[in-house]
Amino acid sequence: MTNASGPNPPDDGRTEVLDAPGPEPEGRPATRNGLGIAALVVGLVAVVVAVLALAWSWAWIAGAVLAAIGLVLGIVGLTKSDRPKGVATAGTVVSGAALVLAVIFGVLYGTGALGTTAQPTASPTPSASPSASPTETPTASPTETPTATVQEWADQTWGAFTEVDASGTGDDVVAIPDGISGGIVTATFDGDDGAAFTLTLLDASNTPAGDPLVDTTDDYQGTTAWGVADASSARSVQVTASGSWTLSIEQMSAASELPNAANGEDDTVYLYGGGAATLAATHTGDDAEDPFVVAQQAQQAFGGAALIDVTGAYDGSVPLGAGPSVVTVRSTEDWTLSVG
C-alpha cells in the first residue's frame, strides 16, 4: 500500500520498542541529622556544667536547662524519619543523663548536703574537731618569739654564775668563777681614819687588768662593775685593806634596773632596758676630790665616753641611749638621776 505522503518504509519484520519511563529511584536518607548532633553537643555541655556544681552552686541549674534543651532536640531529631537516628539517640541519652545529674546536684544543695557551712552532724567521725568553726583553731594566731629581758641579755653577754662571798680584815685574793667575762662587785670597808681600801682586778698571770674597782682611804659601801669597759680577762680580785671588809661577786644580771628616779651617795650599777631618753642628774660635791662619773655601756668591753665626768657639784641633763645596757655611777657624795 502506498502512503499518501510518500512510500512506506520497508517492513523488515522488526518492531521498534520505544523507551518507556521507568520507576523513580528510591530517595536516599540524608547523611546528617542536625537536630541529633545539636542534642549530643548540648547534652555533653550540660554534663560538664552539671559537674561544675561541685564548685559553684548555681551550675546545676544551668546544667538542667541545657540538658532539657538537648533532650528536646534529641527527641525531635528522632521523629525525623528521613534522618539517621543514631546521633539523635546518643544526644537524647546524654542530655537525659545530664538532666538526671543536674537534678541530683540540685537535691544535694536543697538538702544541705552540699554548699553549707553547718556542722557536719550527718556524718560524725571520732577524729573530727569539736570546734564548730575552723577559724577557732589554735594555729590561727602564730606564736611570737618573746623579746629577751635586759637580765637575759646580761647573762648571754657576760655569763651566769653562783654568787661568791668573802670577808676579812686584811689583804686577800678572791677568785672569779671560770668562764665569766663580767659582773658586779659589792663591797664594804670599815677602817681607821686614813686606812686604805683597794680592789684590783687581776688576770690569769696576776697582772692588774684595768683600773682598780675601788681605791679609797675612807669607809666604803658600794657596787662597781667589771667587764663592761675593760678588764674582761680578770680572773680574781685582789683586796688590799687595813680594816674589816666584805666582798660579794655576782653576775651582771643581779644589778637592779634603772628606775625613773634614783638617788644615792655611793657607787652603784644599774641595768637599763628602755628606749632612748634624757637623763637628768645632780651631784652635791664641792671640790676636786668629789668625782661624779655616770657611764653607759651597751655591750661587753665597750669603752665609750662617759655620759657625765665631772668633779664637784653638777646639775644637768644628757642623752641616754636605748637599752639593753649597763649604767654605772661613781660618786662619794649625794647624787640623783631622773629618766625622762
CSV table of C-alpha atoms in Angstrom, one decimal:
chain,number,residue,atom,x,y,z
A,1,MET,CA,0.0,0.0,0.0
A,2,THR,CA,1.2,3.4,-0.8
A,3,ASN,CA,1.4,6.2,1.8
A,4,ALA,CA,-0.1,9.4,0.7
A,5,SER,CA,2.8,11.3,1.8
A,6,GLY,CA,5.3,9.1,0.3
A,7,PRO,CA,6.4,5.5,0.0
A,8,ASN,CA,6.2,3.4,3.2
A,9,PRO,CA,9.4,2.3,4.7
A,10,PRO,CA,10.3,-1.3,4.1
A,11,ASP,CA,8.9,-3.7,6.6
A,12,ASP,CA,11.7,-6.0,7.8
A,13,GLY,CA,9.6,-7.7,10.4
A,14,ARG,CA,11.1,-6.0,13.4
A,15,THR,CA,9.1,-4.0,15.9
A,16,GLU,CA,10.6,-0.7,17.2
A,17,VAL,CA,10.5,-0.6,21.0
A,18,LEU,CA,10.2,2.9,22.5
A,19,ASP,CA,11.9,3.7,25.8
A,20,ALA,CA,9.1,3.9,28.4
A,21,PRO,CA,9.8,6.0,31.6
A,22,GLY,CA,10.9,3.7,34.4
A,23,PRO,CA,10.0,4.0,38.1
A,24,GLU,CA,11.6,6.8,40.1
A,25,PRO,CA,14.7,5.7,42.1
A,26,GLU,CA,14.0,5.5,45.8
A,27,GLY,CA,15.1,8.6,47.7
A,28,ARG,CA,18.3,8.0,49.9
A,29,PRO,CA,18.1,9.4,53.5
A,30,ALA,CA,20.2,12.4,54.3
A,31,THR,CA,23.6,11.7,55.7
A,32,ARG,CA,23.3,14.0,58.7
A,33,ASN,CA,20.8,14.7,61.5
A,34,GLY,CA,21.3,18.3,62.5
A,35,LEU,CA,19.0,18.2,65.5
A,36,GLY,CA,20.6,15.0,66.7
A,37,ILE,CA,24.1,16.5,66.5
A,38,ALA,CA,22.9,19.6,68.3
A,39,ALA,CA,21.3,17.4,71.0
A,40,LEU,CA,24.5,15.5,71.5
A,41,VAL,CA,26.7,18.7,71.8
A,42,VAL,CA,24.2,20.4,74.1
A,43,GLY,CA,24.0,17.2,76.2
A,44,LEU,CA,27.8,17.0,76.6
A,45,VAL,CA,28.0,20.6,77.6
A,46,ALA,CA,25.1,20.1,80.1
A,47,VAL,CA,27.1,17.2,81.7
A,48,VAL,CA,30.2,19.4,82.1
A,49,VAL,CA,28.2,22.3,83.5
A,50,ALA,CA,26.3,20.0,85.9
A,51,VAL,CA,29.5,18.6,87.2
A,52,LEU,CA,30.8,22.1,87.9
A,53,ALA,CA,28.1,22.3,90.6
A,54,LEU,CA,30.7,20.7,92.8
A,55,ALA,CA,32.4,24.1,92.8
A,56,TRP,CA,29.6,26.5,92.1
A,57,SER,CA,26.1,26.0,93.5
A,58,TRP,CA,24.4,27.7,90.5
A,59,ALA,CA,26.0,25.3,87.9
A,60,TRP,CA,23.4,22.6,88.4
A,61,ILE,CA,20.6,25.0,87.3
A,62,ALA,CA,22.4,25.9,84.1
A,63,GLY,CA,23.2,22.2,83.6
A,64,ALA,CA,19.5,21.3,84.0
A,65,VAL,CA,18.4,23.9,81.5
A,66,LEU,CA,21.0,22.8,78.9
A,67,ALA,CA,20.1,19.2,79.4
A,68,ALA,CA,16.4,19.9,78.9
A,69,ILE,CA,17.2,21.7,75.6
A,70,GLY,CA,19.4,18.8,74.5
A,71,LEU,CA,16.6,16.3,75.4
A,72,VAL,CA,14.1,18.2,73.3
A,73,LEU,CA,16.4,18.5,70.4
A,74,GLY,CA,17.2,14.8,70.6
A,75,ILE,CA,13.5,13.8,70.7
A,76,VAL,CA,12.6,16.0,67.8
A,77,GLY,CA,15.6,14.6,65.9
A,78,LEU,CA,14.3,11.0,66.4
A,79,THR,CA,10.9,12.0,64.8
A,80,LYS,CA,12.6,12.8,61.6
A,81,SER,CA,12.0,9.7,59.5
A,82,ASP,CA,14.4,10.8,56.8
A,83,ARG,CA,17.3,11.4,59.1
A,84,PRO,CA,19.7,9.0,60.8
A,85,LYS,CA,18.6,8.0,64.3
A,86,GLY,CA,22.0,7.1,65.8
A,87,VAL,CA,23.3,10.6,66.7
A,88,ALA,CA,19.8,11.7,67.8
A,89,THR,CA,19.6,8.7,70.1
A,90,ALA,CA,23.0,9.5,71.6
A,91,GLY,CA,22.1,13.1,72.1
A,92,THR,CA,18.9,12.2,73.8
A,93,VAL,CA,20.6,9.7,76.1
A,94,VAL,CA,23.5,12.1,77.0
A,95,SER,CA,21.0,15.0,77.6
A,96,GLY,CA,18.9,12.8,79.8
A,97,ALA,CA,21.9,11.7,81.8
A,98,ALA,CA,22.9,15.4,82.2
A,99,LEU,CA,19.4,16.2,83.4
A,100,VAL,CA,19.5,13.4,86.0
A,101,LEU,CA,22.9,14.5,87.1
A,102,ALA,CA,21.8,18.2,87.5
A,103,VAL,CA,18.7,17.1,89.4
A,104,ILE,CA,20.9,15.1,91.8
A,105,PHE,CA,23.1,18.1,92.5
A,106,GLY,CA,20.0,20.2,93.0
A,107,VAL,CA,18.7,17.8,95.5
A,108,LEU,CA,22.0,17.7,97.3
A,109,TYR,CA,22.1,21.5,97.5
A,110,GLY,CA,18.5,21.6,98.6
A,111,THR,CA,19.0,19.2,101.5
A,112,GLY,CA,22.2,21.0,102.6
A,113,ALA,CA,24.5,18.1,101.8
A,114,LEU,CA,26.5,20.5,99.6
A,115,GLY,CA,27.2,24.2,99.8
A,116,THR,CA,26.6,24.7,103.5
A,117,THR,CA,28.9,25.7,106.5
A,118,ALA,CA,26.7,23.9,109.0
A,119,GLN,CA,28.3,21.5,111.4
A,120,PRO,CA,28.9,18.1,109.8
A,121,THR,CA,26.4,16.3,112.1
A,122,ALA,CA,25.2,14.0,109.3
A,123,SER,CA,28.5,12.0,109.4
A,124,PRO,CA,30.3,12.4,112.7
A,125,THR,CA,33.8,10.9,113.0
A,126,PRO,CA,35.7,10.2,116.2
A,127,SER,CA,38.7,12.2,114.9
A,128,ALA,CA,36.6,15.3,114.0
A,129,SER,CA,37.4,18.5,115.8
A,130,PRO,CA,34.8,19.5,118.4
A,131,SER,CA,35.1,23.1,117.2
A,132,ALA,CA,32.1,24.3,115.2
A,133,SER,CA,34.1,26.9,113.4
A,134,PRO,CA,37.5,26.1,111.7
A,135,THR,CA,38.6,29.6,112.4
A,136,GLU,CA,38.8,28.9,116.1
A,137,THR,CA,41.8,26.5,115.8
A,138,PRO,CA,44.8,27.5,117.9
A,139,THR,CA,47.0,27.7,114.8
A,140,ALA,CA,45.1,30.8,113.6
A,141,SER,CA,47.4,33.1,115.6
A,142,PRO,CA,51.2,32.5,115.0
A,143,THR,CA,53.3,32.3,118.2
A,144,GLU,CA,55.6,35.3,118.5
A,145,THR,CA,59.1,34.9,119.9
A,146,PRO,CA,59.2,36.9,123.2
A,147,THR,CA,61.8,39.7,123.4
A,148,ALA,CA,64.7,38.9,125.8
A,149,THR,CA,64.7,40.8,129.0
A,150,VAL,CA,67.6,43.0,130.0
A,151,GLN,CA,68.6,40.4,132.6
A,152,GLU,CA,68.6,37.6,129.9
A,153,TRP,CA,70.7,39.9,127.7
A,154,ALA,CA,73.2,40.4,130.6
A,155,ASP,CA,73.5,36.6,131.2
A,156,GLN,CA,74.0,36.0,127.5
A,157,THR,CA,76.7,38.7,127.3
A,158,TRP,CA,78.7,38.1,130.4
A,159,GLY,CA,77.6,34.8,131.7
A,160,ALA,CA,75.7,33.5,134.8
A,161,PHE,CA,77.3,32.0,137.9
A,162,THR,CA,76.7,31.4,141.6
A,163,GLU,CA,77.4,34.4,143.9
A,164,VAL,CA,80.8,34.4,145.5
A,165,ASP,CA,81.1,35.9,149.0
A,166,ALA,CA,84.2,36.7,151.0
A,167,SER,CA,85.2,38.7,154.1
A,168,GLY,CA,88.3,39.5,156.1
A,169,THR,CA,90.4,42.1,158.0
A,170,GLY,CA,93.4,42.3,155.8
A,171,ASP,CA,94.8,41.6,152.3
A,172,ASP,CA,93.3,38.7,150.3
A,173,VAL,CA,92.7,37.4,146.8
A,174,VAL,CA,89.2,36.3,145.8
A,175,ALA,CA,88.8,34.1,142.7
A,176,ILE,CA,86.3,34.8,140.0
A,177,PRO,CA,84.4,31.8,138.5
A,178,ASP,CA,85.9,30.4,135.3
A,179,GLY,CA,84.3,31.4,132.0
A,180,ILE,CA,82.9,34.6,133.3
A,181,SER,CA,83.7,37.9,131.5
A,182,GLY,CA,81.9,40.4,133.6
A,183,GLY,CA,79.8,41.0,136.7
A,184,ILE,CA,79.3,43.3,139.7
A,185,VAL,CA,81.3,43.6,142.9
A,186,THR,CA,79.6,44.9,146.1
A,187,ALA,CA,82.0,45.7,148.9
A,188,THR,CA,82.0,47.3,152.4
A,189,PHE,CA,85.0,48.6,154.3
A,190,ASP,CA,85.4,49.8,157.9
A,191,GLY,CA,88.8,51.0,158.9
A,192,ASP,CA,90.6,53.6,160.9
A,193,ASP,CA,90.9,57.2,159.6
A,194,GLY,CA,93.2,57.2,156.6
A,195,ALA,CA,93.1,53.4,156.2
A,196,ALA,CA,93.4,52.3,152.6
A,197,PHE,CA,91.0,50.0,150.8
A,198,THR,CA,91.7,48.9,147.3
A,199,LEU,CA,90.0,46.4,145.0
A,200,THR,CA,92.2,45.5,142.0
A,201,LEU,CA,91.3,43.0,139.2
A,202,LEU,CA,94.0,40.5,138.2
A,203,ASP,CA,94.2,38.4,135.1
A,204,ALA,CA,95.4,34.8,134.9
A,205,SER,CA,99.0,35.9,135.3
A,206,ASN,CA,98.2,38.0,138.3
A,207,THR,CA,98.8,41.2,136.4
A,208,PRO,CA,96.4,44.1,137.1
A,209,ALA,CA,93.6,44.1,134.5
A,210,GLY,CA,92.4,47.7,134.2
A,211,ASP,CA,91.9,50.4,136.8
A,212,PRO,CA,91.1,49.5,140.4
A,213,LEU,CA,87.4,49.0,141.1
A,214,VAL,CA,87.8,50.8,144.4
A,215,ASP,CA,90.6,53.0,145.7
A,216,THR,CA,89.8,55.0,148.9
A,217,THR,CA,91.1,55.9,152.3
A,218,ASP,CA,87.6,56.3,153.8
A,219,ASP,CA,85.0,53.9,154.8
A,220,TYR,CA,83.3,52.4,151.8
A,221,GLN,CA,80.0,50.8,150.8
A,222,GLY,CA,79.1,50.5,147.1
A,223,THR,CA,78.8,48.4,144.0
A,224,THR,CA,81.0,48.5,140.9
A,225,ALA,CA,81.0,46.6,137.6
A,226,TRP,CA,83.8,44.9,135.8
A,227,GLY,CA,84.0,43.7,132.2
A,228,VAL,CA,81.9,46.5,130.8
A,229,ALA,CA,84.6,49.0,129.8
A,230,ASP,CA,87.6,46.8,130.2
A,231,ALA,CA,89.1,44.0,132.4
A,232,SER,CA,87.0,41.2,130.8
A,233,SER,CA,90.1,39.0,131.3
A,234,ALA,CA,90.0,39.3,135.0
A,235,ARG,CA,90.3,36.0,137.0
A,236,SER,CA,90.5,37.3,140.6
A,237,VAL,CA,90.0,40.3,142.8
A,238,GLN,CA,92.9,41.5,145.0
A,239,VAL,CA,91.8,43.0,148.2
A,240,THR,CA,94.2,45.5,149.9
A,241,ALA,CA,92.8,46.6,153.3
A,242,SER,CA,93.8,47.5,156.8
A,243,GLY,CA,90.4,47.0,158.3
A,244,SER,CA,87.4,44.7,158.1
A,245,TRP,CA,85.8,44.2,154.7
A,246,THR,CA,83.2,42.2,152.9
A,247,LEU,CA,83.0,41.3,149.2
A,248,SER,CA,80.3,39.8,147.0
A,249,ILE,CA,80.9,38.9,143.4
A,250,GLU,CA,77.6,38.5,141.4
A,251,GLN,CA,76.6,38.0,137.8
A,252,MET,CA,75.7,41.2,135.8
A,253,SER,CA,72.0,40.4,135.7
A,254,ALA,CA,71.9,40.7,139.5
A,255,ALA,CA,72.1,44.5,139.2
A,256,SER,CA,68.9,46.5,139.7
A,257,GLU,CA,67.0,48.0,136.8
A,258,LEU,CA,67.4,51.8,136.5
A,259,PRO,CA,64.2,53.4,137.8
A,260,ASN,CA,62.7,56.6,136.5
A,261,ALA,CA,64.1,58.3,139.6
A,262,ALA,CA,67.1,57.1,141.7
A,263,ASN,CA,69.4,58.6,144.3
A,264,GLY,CA,72.4,57.6,146.5
A,265,GLU,CA,75.8,58.7,147.8
A,266,ASP,CA,78.0,55.8,146.7
A,267,ASP,CA,79.0,53.8,143.7
A,268,THR,CA,76.2,51.7,142.1
A,269,VAL,CA,75.3,49.8,139.0
A,270,TYR,CA,72.0,49.6,137.0
A,271,LEU,CA,70.7,47.7,134.1
A,272,TYR,CA,68.7,49.8,131.5
A,273,GLY,CA,66.3,48.2,129.0
A,274,GLY,CA,64.3,51.2,127.9
A,275,GLY,CA,64.4,53.3,124.8
A,276,ALA,CA,66.4,56.4,124.1
A,277,ALA,CA,65.7,59.1,126.7
A,278,THR,CA,67.1,62.1,128.6
A,279,LEU,CA,69.0,61.6,131.8
A,280,ALA,CA,68.8,64.4,134.3
A,281,ALA,CA,71.4,64.3,137.1
A,282,THR,CA,72.5,66.2,140.2
A,283,HIS,CA,75.6,65.9,142.4
A,284,THR,CA,76.4,67.8,145.7
A,285,GLY,CA,80.2,67.5,145.5
A,286,ASP,CA,82.1,70.8,146.2
A,287,ASP,CA,85.7,70.2,145.4
A,288,ALA,CA,88.1,68.3,143.1
A,289,GLU,CA,88.1,65.4,145.5
A,290,ASP,CA,84.4,64.7,144.8
A,291,PRO,CA,84.2,63.0,141.4
A,292,PHE,CA,80.9,62.2,139.7
A,293,VAL,CA,81.0,59.8,136.8
A,294,VAL,CA,78.0,58.3,135.0
A,295,ALA,CA,78.7,55.9,132.1
A,296,GLN,CA,76.6,53.7,129.9
A,297,GLN,CA,77.9,50.6,128.2
A,298,ALA,CA,75.8,48.8,125.7
A,299,GLN,CA,78.0,45.7,125.3
A,300,GLN,CA,80.9,43.8,126.7
A,301,ALA,CA,84.2,45.7,126.7
A,302,PHE,CA,82.6,48.8,125.2
A,303,GLY,CA,84.9,51.7,126.1
A,304,GLY,CA,82.6,54.6,125.1
A,305,ALA,CA,82.9,58.1,126.7
A,306,ALA,CA,81.1,58.7,130.0
A,307,LEU,CA,77.8,60.5,129.9
A,308,ILE,CA,78.9,62.7,132.8
A,309,ASP,CA,82.5,63.0,134.1
A,310,VAL,CA,83.0,66.0,136.5
A,311,THR,CA,84.3,66.9,139.9
A,312,GLY,CA,82.3,69.0,142.3
A,313,ALA,CA,78.7,70.0,142.0
A,314,TYR,CA,76.6,69.1,139.0
A,315,ASP,CA,73.1,69.8,137.7
A,316,GLY,CA,72.3,69.0,134.1
A,317,SER,CA,70.9,66.6,131.5
A,318,VAL,CA,72.5,64.3,129.0
A,319,PRO,CA,71.1,61.9,126.3
A,320,LEU,CA,70.7,58.3,127.4
A,321,GLY,CA,70.9,55.6,124.6
A,322,ALA,CA,68.4,52.9,124.1
A,323,GLY,CA,69.0,49.6,126.0
A,324,PRO,CA,69.8,47.0,126.8
A,325,SER,CA,72.8,48.5,128.6
A,326,VAL,CA,74.7,48.9,131.9
A,327,VAL,CA,74.6,52.2,133.6
A,328,THR,CA,77.3,52.8,136.3
A,329,VAL,CA,77.6,55.6,138.8
A,330,ARG,CA,80.9,56.6,140.6
A,331,SER,CA,80.4,59.0,143.4
A,332,THR,CA,81.3,59.8,147.1
A,333,GLU,CA,78.6,62.4,147.6
A,334,ASP,CA,74.8,62.6,147.2
A,335,TRP,CA,73.5,62.3,143.7
A,336,THR,CA,70.2,61.9,141.9
A,337,LEU,CA,69.2,60.5,138.5
A,338,SER,CA,65.9,61.0,136.6
A,339,VAL,CA,65.0,59.3,133.3
A,340,GLY,CA,62.6,61.3,131.1
